[in-house]
Amino acid sequence: MGSFLAFAQICQKAAGIGSSLEKVEILAGYLRDLQEADLGIAATFLIGEAIPGQELGVGPSILYDALARAMGCTPGQVADLMRSTGDVGLVAAAAAEKKRPLSLAAFAGSDGLELAEVQGRFMAIARASGRGSQEARVKNLHYLFSEASPLEAQFIARLAMEDMRIGVGEGLARDAIARAFDLDPEEVERGYNLTSNLELVAKRAREGRLAELGVAINRPVKMMLAQIGENIPAALAQGAVAVEWKYDGARVQIHKDGPAIRVFSRRLEDVTASLPEIVQVVRERVWAREAILDGEVVATGGDGRPMPFQDILRRFRRKYDVDRMARSVPLKLNLFDILYLDGEDLLNRTLQERRRLLTKAADQGILADQVVCADQAAVQKIYDEALAAGHEGLMLKNPSSPYAPGKRGKNWLKIKPVMESLDLVVTGARWGEGKRASQLGSFRLGCRDVQTGELLDVGWVATGLSEDLLAELTGILRDLIVKESGMEVEVAPQVVFEVGYEEIQRSPSYSSGYALRFPRLIAVRDDKSPEEADSLERISEIFRIQRGRAGS
DNA sequence: TTTGTCTGCCCC
DNA sequence: ATTCTGC
DNA sequence: GCAGAATGGGCAGACAAA
């Protein structure tokens, strides 16, 4: 019981199974027989959480360092192995194969790693701070690799990266817990979406006490998310919708317990300390004694237009100079939903009803404008206004829908404009990982500088490519490589990509001075030469007029 | 002290 | 965030 | 339709190296 080897074997088995149902069955059988403490650890390990709620501070650099030590080679050689396998797990397994035992005891055959022991090491890694902490992380990882069999090492490495790559995410883990203890998957999902704590859910499921997990102040609820909508007419097909601006800001969930106020981010991080003016405005303008509120914060500049998203980023996670930054990038709150009010769970009320309660619970001035409307022309008008104001587009919501925590359903649709695409030159590429191992997985883009004839960087693209196209491009670009360093290659400028995006941003890191927000490949332009690619001038012109700034 | 690198269930 | 893929 | 995987720009903070 509780052996890490057994866990690793289950992971290996799960990775090799395509069918979700079969995967769930195998995981359920494994979880069912674990004791309480091990159940909690195994459940979170399965979804790649080494320690629930804590940051490990381990990335590729520290992990490769530890692997190099375990193998008795250089970090560079580890990187070479990474390039050929695209998988830290396989590199770690090779390391365990080659290792010399760290101690005689290890050699004499210790009884193998326990789940709790592995998590204990990860705790030590997470706790390390201050001078020498990176070395401490490397040492703890090295220790684990030295004690591990190849199979165990594979999943220790993946845990260290918090990425298991076994085709098990939150969804399947939840289903496995339900199956293990013969419960309704919907009930397990509900418990998880209300607590975000898989360990707790697994234990309560085992005890048959899932129903005790409910909405509570200071326990953040997973946020309801939106799907991309086709267009306004399609969204109106079912009747009237609640229309709101889609703000270019950051999502917040606010918990108010009398005077005590906490703010959580999209990933349910506590960001209260970084956003003092939001706390203040909630204290002054939310009348409800107890509430959980959902909304978006935006930064507004002197011209009344939203400031670049980059400025909002400067506020989140900030620990120092918070008040000074609050003055230079002031945030405005736009509440659009309420999940809990004075002891009552509102999740199953309709959006319309929740909006009514929200209107009574807070000052109108901190609410997002909303109208319920079935008229296409009227919705179009609000859409045009949102874009002219510098925001992203519209949210169209089903007025009779409940608040579905953690769901990305069709009850909330986002409508955004399609920007005209750019034709850019591929100037380099990077070797991929996992599914894209030993293929080029992302591509460096350049635009023309008409004056000098040079190609200037505008960033990278790595999505929008099918597996076939990826293989084809790897074949073509491999022959164009002029320089190679680490995971990156430089290629002769020959291939042109048509690239889509949401917005052009000023960039502090690329030589053109611009970068694309959410770049994706639309097509390979076989018909275009690099000399016909778009110029820096065109990019800066689009930057100047985008999002309704043309007339201002 | 300054500069560079790494990390983040980061924010989008 | 976006996009593709297998179920 | 869903869940999972692989990837984007850019920010602050924490360390390590210079």
Coordinates of C-alpha atoms (C1' of nucleotides) in Angstrom, one line a residue:
Chain A
M1 CA 0.0 0.0 0.0
G2 CA 1.1 3.5 -0.7
S3 CA 4.1 2.5 -2.8
F4 CA 5.2 5.1 -5.3
L5 CA 6.1 2.3 -7.7
A6 CA 2.5 1.2 -7.7
F7 CA 1.4 4.7 -8.5
A8 CA 4.0 5.0 -11.3
Q9 CA 2.8 1.7 -12.8
I10 CA -0.8 3.0 -12.8
C11 CA 0.4 6.1 -14.6
Q12 CA 2.3 4.1 -17.2
K13 CA -0.8 2.0 -17.7
A14 CA -3.1 5.0 -18.0
A15 CA -0.8 6.7 -20.5
G16 CA -1.0 3.7 -22.8
I17 CA -4.8 3.6 -22.8
G18 CA -6.8 5.6 -25.3
S19 CA -10.3 5.0 -24.0
S20 CA -11.4 7.4 -21.3
L21 CA -13.8 4.9 -19.8
E22 CA -11.1 2.2 -19.5
K23 CA -8.7 4.8 -18.1
V24 CA -11.2 5.8 -15.4
E25 CA -11.8 2.1 -14.5
I26 CA -8.1 1.4 -13.9
L27 CA -7.6 4.6 -11.9
A28 CA -10.7 3.8 -9.8
G29 CA -9.5 0.3 -9.0
Y30 CA -6.2 1.8 -7.8
L31 CA -7.7 4.6 -5.7
R32 CA -10.3 2.4 -4.1
D33 CA -7.7 0.3 -2.3
L34 CA -5.7 3.2 -0.9
Q35 CA -5.7 4.3 2.7
E36 CA -7.0 7.8 3.4
A37 CA -3.6 9.7 3.5
D38 CA -2.4 7.9 0.4
L39 CA -5.6 8.5 -1.4
G40 CA -5.2 12.3 -1.0
I41 CA -1.7 12.2 -2.3
A42 CA -2.3 9.9 -5.2
A43 CA -5.4 11.8 -6.4
T44 CA -3.5 15.1 -6.5
F45 CA -0.4 13.4 -8.0
L46 CA -2.5 12.1 -10.8
I47 CA -3.4 15.5 -12.1
G48 CA 0.2 16.7 -11.7
E49 CA -0.1 18.6 -8.4
A50 CA 2.9 17.7 -6.3
I51 CA 1.7 19.7 -3.3
P52 CA -1.9 21.2 -3.5
G53 CA -1.9 24.9 -3.4
Q54 CA 1.9 25.5 -3.2
E55 CA 4.4 26.5 -5.7
L56 CA 7.4 24.2 -6.2
G57 CA 9.8 26.7 -7.8
V58 CA 11.1 23.9 -10.1
G59 CA 11.3 24.5 -13.8
P60 CA 13.3 23.0 -16.7
S61 CA 16.6 24.6 -15.5
I62 CA 16.6 23.2 -12.0
L63 CA 15.2 19.8 -13.1
Y64 CA 17.9 19.3 -15.8
D65 CA 20.5 20.3 -13.3
A66 CA 19.3 17.6 -10.9
L67 CA 19.1 15.0 -13.7
A68 CA 22.6 15.8 -14.9
R69 CA 23.8 15.2 -11.4
A70 CA 22.0 11.9 -11.1
M71 CA 23.4 10.8 -14.4
G72 CA 26.9 12.1 -13.8
C73 CA 26.8 14.2 -17.0
T74 CA 26.4 17.9 -17.9
P75 CA 23.1 19.8 -18.1
G76 CA 24.0 20.3 -21.8
Q77 CA 23.9 16.6 -22.4
V78 CA 20.5 16.5 -20.6
A79 CA 19.3 19.2 -22.9
D80 CA 20.5 17.2 -25.9
L81 CA 18.5 14.2 -24.7
M82 CA 15.5 16.4 -24.2
R83 CA 15.7 17.5 -27.8
S84 CA 15.7 14.0 -29.1
T85 CA 13.0 12.6 -26.8
G86 CA 11.0 15.7 -25.9
D87 CA 10.2 14.1 -22.6
V88 CA 11.7 14.9 -19.2
G89 CA 10.2 11.6 -18.0
L90 CA 12.2 9.5 -20.4
V91 CA 15.4 11.4 -19.6
A92 CA 14.8 10.8 -15.9
A93 CA 14.3 7.1 -16.5
A94 CA 17.6 7.0 -18.4
A95 CA 19.2 8.8 -15.5
A96 CA 17.9 6.3 -13.0
E97 CA 19.2 3.5 -15.2
K98 CA 22.7 5.0 -15.3
K99 CA 22.9 6.2 -11.8
R100 CA 25.4 5.1 -9.2
P101 CA 23.7 4.5 -5.9
L102 CA 24.0 7.5 -3.6
S103 CA 24.5 5.3 -0.5
L104 CA 25.1 1.7 0.4
A105 CA 21.7 1.5 2.0
A106 CA 20.1 2.4 -1.3
F107 CA 22.2 -0.2 -3.0
A108 CA 21.3 -2.8 -0.5
G109 CA 17.7 -2.4 -1.6
S110 CA 15.6 0.0 0.5
D111 CA 12.0 -1.0 0.5
G112 CA 11.2 1.5 -2.3
L113 CA 9.8 5.0 -2.2
E114 CA 6.5 5.6 -0.5
L115 CA 3.9 8.2 -1.8
A116 CA 4.2 10.1 1.4
E117 CA 8.0 10.2 1.2
V118 CA 7.9 11.6 -2.3
Q119 CA 5.4 14.2 -1.3
G120 CA 7.6 15.0 1.8
R121 CA 10.6 15.7 -0.5
F122 CA 8.4 17.9 -2.7
M123 CA 7.3 19.8 0.4
A124 CA 11.0 20.4 1.3
I125 CA 11.5 21.7 -2.3
A126 CA 8.5 24.0 -2.0
R127 CA 9.6 25.3 1.4
A128 CA 13.1 26.2 0.3
S129 CA 13.7 29.9 0.1
G130 CA 16.5 32.5 0.4
R131 CA 20.1 32.1 -0.4
G132 CA 21.0 28.6 -1.6
S133 CA 17.4 27.6 -2.1
Q134 CA 17.9 26.6 -5.7
E135 CA 20.7 24.3 -4.7
A136 CA 18.4 22.8 -2.0
R137 CA 15.8 22.1 -4.7
V138 CA 18.4 20.4 -6.9
K139 CA 19.6 18.3 -4.0
N140 CA 16.2 17.1 -3.0
L141 CA 15.4 16.1 -6.6
H142 CA 18.7 14.4 -6.9
Y143 CA 18.0 12.4 -3.8
L144 CA 14.6 11.3 -5.2
F145 CA 16.2 10.2 -8.5
S146 CA 18.9 8.3 -6.7
E147 CA 16.4 6.3 -4.8
A148 CA 14.1 5.7 -7.7
S149 CA 13.8 2.9 -10.2
P150 CA 13.6 4.1 -13.9
L151 CA 9.8 4.0 -13.9
E152 CA 9.5 5.9 -10.6
A153 CA 12.1 8.5 -11.9
Q154 CA 10.0 9.0 -15.0
F155 CA 7.0 10.2 -12.9
I156 CA 9.0 12.0 -10.3
A157 CA 10.4 14.2 -13.1
R158 CA 6.9 14.8 -14.5
L159 CA 5.6 15.6 -11.0
A160 CA 8.4 18.1 -10.6
M161 CA 7.2 19.8 -13.7
E162 CA 3.6 19.4 -12.5
D163 CA 2.7 17.9 -15.9
M164 CA 2.0 14.2 -16.0
R165 CA 1.1 13.8 -19.6
I166 CA -0.8 10.6 -19.0
G167 CA -4.1 11.9 -20.5
V168 CA -5.5 12.4 -17.0
G169 CA -6.8 15.8 -16.1
E170 CA -9.3 17.1 -13.6
G171 CA -12.1 15.6 -15.5
L172 CA -10.9 12.0 -15.5
A173 CA -9.6 12.2 -12.0
R174 CA -13.0 13.3 -10.8
D175 CA -14.7 10.5 -12.7
A176 CA -12.2 8.0 -11.3
I177 CA -13.0 9.1 -7.7
A178 CA -16.7 8.8 -8.4
R179 CA -16.2 5.3 -9.9
A180 CA -13.9 4.2 -7.0
F181 CA -16.5 4.9 -4.4
D182 CA -19.6 4.2 -6.5
L183 CA -20.8 7.8 -6.5
D184 CA -22.6 10.1 -9.0
P185 CA -19.8 11.8 -11.1
E186 CA -21.9 15.0 -11.1
E187 CA -21.8 15.1 -7.3
V188 CA -18.0 14.7 -7.3
E189 CA -17.7 17.4 -9.9
R190 CA -19.8 19.7 -7.9
G191 CA -17.7 19.2 -4.8
Y192 CA -14.5 19.8 -6.7
N193 CA -15.8 23.0 -8.4
L194 CA -16.9 24.4 -5.1
T195 CA -13.6 23.6 -3.3
S196 CA -10.9 23.3 -6.0
N197 CA -9.4 20.7 -3.6
L198 CA -9.1 17.2 -5.1
E199 CA -7.6 15.8 -2.0
L200 CA -10.5 16.9 0.1
V201 CA -13.0 15.7 -2.5
A202 CA -11.4 12.3 -2.6
K203 CA -11.5 11.9 1.1
R204 CA -15.1 13.1 1.4
A205 CA -16.1 10.8 -1.5
R206 CA -14.6 7.9 0.3
E207 CA -16.5 8.7 3.5
G208 CA -19.7 9.4 1.6
R209 CA -19.8 12.9 2.9
L210 CA -19.6 14.9 -0.4
A211 CA -22.8 16.7 0.3
E212 CA -21.1 18.6 3.1
L213 CA -19.0 20.5 0.6
G214 CA -20.9 23.7 -0.3
V215 CA -20.5 27.3 -1.2
A216 CA -18.8 29.2 1.6
I217 CA -17.3 32.6 2.0
N218 CA -13.5 32.6 1.6
R219 CA -13.6 29.3 -0.2
P220 CA -13.2 30.4 -3.9
V221 CA -15.6 28.8 -6.4
K222 CA -14.3 27.8 -9.8
M223 CA -15.3 30.5 -12.3
M224 CA -17.9 30.0 -15.0
L225 CA -16.3 30.5 -18.4
A226 CA -17.5 31.5 -21.9
Q227 CA -17.4 29.8 -25.3
I228 CA -16.6 31.6 -28.5
G229 CA -19.8 32.5 -30.3
E230 CA -20.2 32.4 -34.0
N231 CA -21.8 35.8 -34.4
I232 CA -24.6 37.9 -33.0
P233 CA -27.5 36.4 -35.1
A234 CA -26.6 32.8 -34.1
A235 CA -26.4 33.8 -30.5
L236 CA -29.8 35.3 -30.7
A237 CA -31.4 32.2 -32.3
Q238 CA -32.8 30.9 -29.0
G239 CA -34.3 34.3 -28.0
A240 CA -33.3 37.2 -25.8
V241 CA -29.8 37.3 -24.3
A242 CA -28.2 39.3 -21.5
V243 CA -25.7 41.7 -23.2
E244 CA -22.6 42.9 -21.5
W245 CA -19.3 44.4 -22.8
K246 CA -16.4 41.9 -22.8
Y247 CA -13.9 44.0 -21.0
D248 CA -10.2 43.8 -21.7
G249 CA -9.3 43.3 -18.0
A250 CA -8.7 40.6 -15.4
R251 CA -11.4 38.4 -13.8
V252 CA -11.9 38.7 -10.1
Q253 CA -14.1 36.8 -7.5
I254 CA -14.7 38.9 -4.4
H255 CA -15.7 37.4 -1.0
K256 CA -17.2 39.8 1.5
D257 CA -17.7 38.8 5.1
G258 CA -18.8 42.0 6.7
P259 CA -15.8 44.2 6.7
A260 CA -13.4 41.4 5.8
I261 CA -12.9 41.3 2.0
R262 CA -10.8 39.0 -0.1
V263 CA -10.2 39.1 -3.9
F264 CA -9.3 36.0 -5.9
S265 CA -8.0 35.8 -9.5
R266 CA -9.1 33.6 -12.3
R267 CA -7.0 30.8 -11.0
L268 CA -8.3 31.4 -7.6
E269 CA -5.1 33.0 -6.3
D270 CA -5.6 35.4 -3.4
V271 CA -4.7 38.8 -4.9
T272 CA -6.2 40.9 -2.1
A273 CA -2.9 42.5 -1.1
S274 CA -2.2 43.8 -4.6
L275 CA -5.6 45.4 -5.2
P276 CA -6.3 47.8 -2.2
E277 CA -8.6 50.1 -4.1
I278 CA -10.8 47.2 -5.1
V279 CA -11.1 46.2 -1.4
Q280 CA -11.9 49.8 -0.6
V281 CA -14.6 50.2 -3.2
V282 CA -16.3 46.9 -2.1
R283 CA -16.3 48.1 1.5
E284 CA -17.9 51.3 0.5
R285 CA -20.3 50.3 -2.2
V286 CA -21.5 46.8 -1.6
W287 CA -24.4 46.9 0.7
A288 CA -24.8 43.1 1.3
R289 CA -23.2 41.9 4.6
E290 CA -22.1 38.6 3.1
A291 CA -21.5 38.0 -0.6
I292 CA -19.5 36.3 -3.3
L293 CA -19.3 38.5 -6.3
D294 CA -17.9 37.9 -9.9
G295 CA -16.6 40.6 -12.1
E296 CA -13.8 42.1 -14.2
V297 CA -11.3 44.8 -13.2
V298 CA -10.1 47.2 -15.9
A299 CA -7.5 50.0 -15.9
T300 CA -8.7 53.3 -17.4
G301 CA -6.2 56.0 -18.6
G302 CA -6.6 59.7 -18.6
D303 CA -8.4 59.5 -22.0
G304 CA -11.1 57.3 -20.6
R305 CA -9.9 54.4 -22.7
P306 CA -8.7 51.1 -21.2
M307 CA -5.0 51.0 -20.6
P308 CA -3.0 48.2 -22.3
F309 CA -3.5 44.9 -20.7
Q310 CA 0.2 44.9 -19.9
D311 CA -0.5 47.6 -17.4
I312 CA -3.1 45.5 -15.6
L313 CA -0.5 42.7 -15.4
R314 CA 1.7 45.1 -13.4
R315 CA -0.9 45.2 -10.6
F316 CA -1.5 41.5 -10.2
R317 CA 0.9 39.6 -7.8
R318 CA 2.6 42.9 -6.9
K319 CA 4.0 43.0 -3.4
Y320 CA 6.0 46.2 -3.3
D321 CA 5.0 49.7 -4.3
V322 CA 1.4 48.7 -4.3
D323 CA 0.0 52.1 -3.5
R324 CA 2.2 54.0 -6.0
M325 CA 1.2 51.6 -8.7
A326 CA -2.5 51.8 -7.7
R327 CA -2.2 55.5 -8.5
S328 CA -0.6 55.1 -11.9
V329 CA -2.7 52.2 -13.0
P330 CA -6.0 52.6 -11.2
L331 CA -8.4 49.8 -11.5
K332 CA -12.2 50.0 -11.9
L333 CA -14.5 47.2 -10.8
N334 CA -17.3 45.9 -13.1
L335 CA -19.4 43.3 -11.2
F336 CA -21.6 41.1 -13.3
D337 CA -22.7 38.2 -11.1
I338 CA -23.4 37.2 -7.6
L339 CA -23.0 33.6 -6.3
Y340 CA -23.9 33.9 -2.7
L341 CA -25.8 36.4 -0.6
D342 CA -26.2 36.6 3.1
G343 CA -26.1 32.8 3.8
E344 CA -27.8 31.8 0.6
D345 CA -26.2 29.9 -2.3
L346 CA -27.4 31.5 -5.5
L347 CA -25.8 29.1 -8.1
N348 CA -29.1 27.6 -9.2
R349 CA -31.0 30.9 -9.5
T350 CA -31.3 32.1 -13.1
L351 CA -28.9 34.8 -14.4
Q352 CA -31.8 37.2 -14.5
E353 CA -32.6 36.6 -10.8
R354 CA -29.0 36.8 -9.8
R355 CA -28.7 40.1 -11.7
R356 CA -31.8 41.4 -9.8
L357 CA -30.2 40.5 -6.4
L358 CA -26.8 42.0 -7.5
T359 CA -28.5 45.3 -8.3
K360 CA -29.9 45.4 -4.8
A361 CA -26.6 44.2 -3.2
A362 CA -24.3 46.9 -4.6
D363 CA -24.1 50.4 -6.0
Q364 CA -25.0 50.7 -9.6
G365 CA -21.7 52.5 -10.2
I366 CA -19.6 49.3 -9.7
L367 CA -21.8 47.1 -11.9
A368 CA -21.1 46.2 -15.5
D369 CA -23.9 47.5 -17.7
Q370 CA -26.3 44.8 -18.8
V371 CA -29.4 44.8 -21.1
V372 CA -31.6 41.9 -21.9
C373 CA -32.4 42.1 -25.6
A374 CA -33.5 40.0 -28.5
D375 CA -33.0 42.6 -31.3
Q376 CA -30.1 42.0 -33.6
A377 CA -29.6 45.7 -34.5
A378 CA -29.6 46.8 -30.9
V379 CA -27.0 44.2 -29.9
Q380 CA -24.9 45.2 -32.9
K381 CA -25.0 48.7 -31.7
I382 CA -23.7 47.8 -28.2
Y383 CA -21.0 45.7 -29.9
D384 CA -19.8 48.7 -31.9
E385 CA -19.8 50.8 -28.8
A386 CA -17.7 48.3 -26.9
L387 CA -15.1 48.2 -29.6
A388 CA -15.1 51.9 -30.0
A389 CA -14.5 52.2 -26.3
G390 CA -11.4 50.0 -26.7
H391 CA -12.8 46.7 -25.3
E392 CA -12.8 43.2 -26.7
G393 CA -16.4 42.7 -27.8
L394 CA -19.5 41.3 -26.1
M395 CA -20.6 38.7 -23.7
L396 CA -24.0 37.2 -24.6
K397 CA -25.5 35.2 -21.8
N398 CA -28.6 33.0 -21.5
P399 CA -30.8 34.9 -19.0
S400 CA -32.4 31.7 -17.6
S401 CA -29.2 29.8 -17.0
P402 CA -27.7 28.9 -13.6
Y403 CA -24.1 29.8 -12.6
A404 CA -22.1 26.7 -13.6
P405 CA -18.8 26.7 -11.7
G406 CA -15.8 25.6 -13.8
K407 CA -18.0 25.1 -16.9
R408 CA -17.3 26.6 -20.4
G409 CA -20.7 26.2 -21.8
K410 CA -22.9 27.8 -24.4
N411 CA -24.9 29.8 -21.8
W412 CA -22.1 32.4 -22.0
L413 CA -20.8 33.3 -25.4
K414 CA -18.1 35.8 -26.3
I415 CA -18.2 37.7 -29.5
K416 CA -15.0 39.2 -30.8
P417 CA -13.9 40.8 -34.1
V418 CA -11.5 39.0 -36.4
M419 CA -8.4 41.1 -37.1
E420 CA -7.0 41.2 -40.6
S421 CA -4.1 38.7 -40.7
L422 CA -0.4 39.3 -41.4
D423 CA 2.0 37.6 -43.7
L424 CA 5.3 37.1 -41.8
V425 CA 8.5 35.3 -42.6
V426 CA 9.7 32.3 -40.6
T427 CA 13.2 33.1 -39.4
G428 CA 13.7 30.4 -36.8
A429 CA 12.1 27.5 -34.9
R430 CA 12.2 25.6 -31.7
W431 CA 12.2 21.8 -31.1
G432 CA 8.9 20.6 -29.5
E433 CA 8.1 18.4 -26.6
G434 CA 5.6 15.6 -25.9
K435 CA 3.4 15.1 -28.9
R436 CA 5.8 17.4 -30.8
A437 CA 9.0 15.6 -29.8
S438 CA 11.7 15.6 -32.5
Q439 CA 9.6 18.0 -34.5
L440 CA 9.8 21.7 -34.8
G441 CA 7.0 22.9 -32.5
S442 CA 7.1 26.7 -32.7
F443 CA 8.2 29.2 -35.2
R444 CA 9.9 32.6 -35.0
L445 CA 8.3 35.3 -37.1
G446 CA 9.8 38.4 -38.8
C447 CA 8.4 41.4 -40.6
R448 CA 10.3 43.5 -43.3
D449 CA 12.0 46.7 -42.4
V450 CA 11.7 48.5 -45.7
Q451 CA 14.5 51.0 -45.0
T452 CA 17.2 48.4 -44.2
G453 CA 15.8 45.3 -45.9
E454 CA 16.3 43.5 -42.6
L455 CA 13.7 41.1 -41.0
L456 CA 12.6 42.3 -37.5
D457 CA 11.2 39.9 -34.9
V458 CA 7.5 40.1 -34.0
G459 CA 7.4 36.9 -31.8
W460 CA 6.5 33.3 -32.3
V461 CA 3.6 31.2 -33.5
A462 CA 2.9 27.6 -32.3
T463 CA -0.9 27.0 -32.6
G464 CA -3.2 26.5 -35.5
L465 CA -1.0 23.7 -37.0
S466 CA -2.3 20.2 -37.6
E467 CA 0.0 17.3 -37.0
D468 CA 0.4 16.7 -40.7
L469 CA 1.4 20.3 -41.3
L470 CA 3.8 20.2 -38.4
A471 CA 5.6 17.1 -39.9
E472 CA 5.7 18.7 -43.3
L473 CA 7.1 22.0 -42.0
T474 CA 9.7 20.1 -40.0
G475 CA 10.8 18.4 -43.2
I476 CA 11.0 21.7 -45.1
L477 CA 12.7 23.8 -42.4
R478 CA 15.2 21.1 -41.4
D479 CA 17.0 21.8 -44.7
L480 CA 17.0 25.5 -44.2
I481 CA 18.7 25.5 -40.8
V482 CA 21.7 27.8 -40.7
K483 CA 22.5 27.8 -37.0
E484 CA 21.5 25.7 -34.0
S485 CA 21.8 26.4 -30.3
G486 CA 20.0 24.5 -27.6
M487 CA 16.4 23.9 -28.5
E488 CA 16.4 26.8 -31.0
V489 CA 17.3 26.9 -34.7
E490 CA 17.8 29.7 -37.1
V491 CA 16.6 29.1 -40.7
A492 CA 17.1 30.8 -44.0
P493 CA 14.1 33.2 -44.6
Q494 CA 12.1 31.4 -47.2
V495 CA 8.7 30.3 -45.8
V496 CA 5.9 32.8 -45.3
F497 CA 3.1 32.3 -42.7
E498 CA -0.3 34.0 -42.7
V499 CA -0.8 34.7 -39.0
G500 CA -4.0 35.6 -37.2
Y501 CA -4.1 37.4 -33.8
E502 CA -6.3 39.3 -31.4
E503 CA -4.3 42.5 -31.0
I504 CA -0.9 44.1 -31.7
Q505 CA 1.0 45.0 -28.6
R506 CA 4.0 47.1 -28.0
S507 CA 6.8 44.7 -27.1
P508 CA 9.8 45.2 -24.9
S509 CA 11.5 42.1 -26.1
Y510 CA 11.2 41.9 -29.9
S511 CA 13.3 43.9 -32.3
S512 CA 10.3 45.2 -34.3
G513 CA 9.0 46.8 -31.0
Y514 CA 5.7 45.0 -31.5
A515 CA 4.3 41.5 -30.7
L516 CA 1.1 39.7 -31.5
R517 CA -1.5 38.8 -28.8
F518 CA -2.6 35.2 -29.2
P519 CA -0.9 34.5 -32.5
R520 CA -2.1 31.5 -34.5
L521 CA -1.2 30.1 -38.0
I522 CA -3.9 30.6 -40.6
A523 CA -2.1 29.2 -43.6
V524 CA 1.3 28.7 -45.1
R525 CA 1.6 31.1 -48.0
D526 CA 3.4 29.0 -50.6
D527 CA 2.5 31.7 -53.1
K528 CA 4.4 34.4 -51.3
S529 CA 8.2 35.2 -51.1
P530 CA 9.7 36.8 -48.0
E531 CA 10.0 40.0 -50.1
E532 CA 6.2 40.1 -50.2
A533 CA 5.8 39.7 -46.5
D534 CA 4.2 42.5 -44.4
S535 CA 6.3 45.4 -43.3
L536 CA 6.9 47.1 -40.0
E537 CA 5.0 50.1 -41.3
R538 CA 1.9 48.1 -41.9
I539 CA 2.1 46.6 -38.4
S540 CA 2.5 50.0 -36.7
E541 CA -0.4 51.4 -38.8
I542 CA -2.7 48.5 -37.6
F543 CA -1.5 49.2 -34.1
R544 CA -2.4 52.8 -34.4
I545 CA -6.0 52.3 -35.6
Q546 CA -7.0 49.0 -33.9
R547 CA -9.9 48.8 -31.5
G548 CA -11.8 51.8 -32.6
R549 CA -8.9 54.2 -32.2
A550 CA -9.1 55.4 -35.8
G551 CA -11.3 58.4 -35.2
S552 CA -10.0 59.5 -31.8
Chain B
dT1 C1' 25.2 46.7 -5.9
dT2 C1' 23.7 45.7 -10.4
dT3 C1' 22.4 42.6 -14.0
dG4 C1' 20.6 38.3 -15.8
dT5 C1' 17.9 34.0 -15.5
dC6 C1' 14.2 31.4 -14.0
dT7 C1' 9.5 30.5 -12.5
dG8 C1' 4.5 30.9 -12.3
dC9 C1' -2.0 25.0 -11.0
dC10 C1' 0.6 33.8 -13.4
dC11 C1' -2.6 37.0 -16.1
dC12 C1' -4.7 37.2 -20.8
Chain C
dA1 C1' -5.3 32.8 -24.0
dT2 C1' -6.0 29.5 -29.1
dT3 C1' -6.1 25.5 -31.6
dC4 C1' -6.1 20.5 -32.8
dT5 C1' -7.3 15.7 -31.6
dG6 C1' -9.3 11.4 -29.9
dC7 C1' -13.2 9.7 -27.6
Chain D
dG1 C1' -19.2 18.5 -27.1
dC2 C1' -15.7 17.6 -23.9
dA3 C1' -11.2 17.0 -22.0
dG4 C1' -6.5 17.0 -22.7
dA5 C1' -2.2 18.6 -24.7
dA6 C1' 0.9 21.9 -26.8
dT7 C1' 1.9 26.2 -27.5
dG8 C1' 1.7 32.4 -27.6
dG9 C1' 3.2 37.7 -25.0
dG10 C1' 4.5 39.8 -20.8
dC11 C1' 4.6 40.9 -16.0
dA12 C1' 6.7 40.7 -10.7
dG13 C1' 9.4 38.4 -7.6
dA14 C1' 13.2 35.5 -6.1
dC15 C1' 17.7 34.1 -6.7
dA16 C1' 22.3 33.6 -8.8
dA17 C1' 26.1 35.5 -11.0
dA18 C1' 28.9 39.4 -12.3

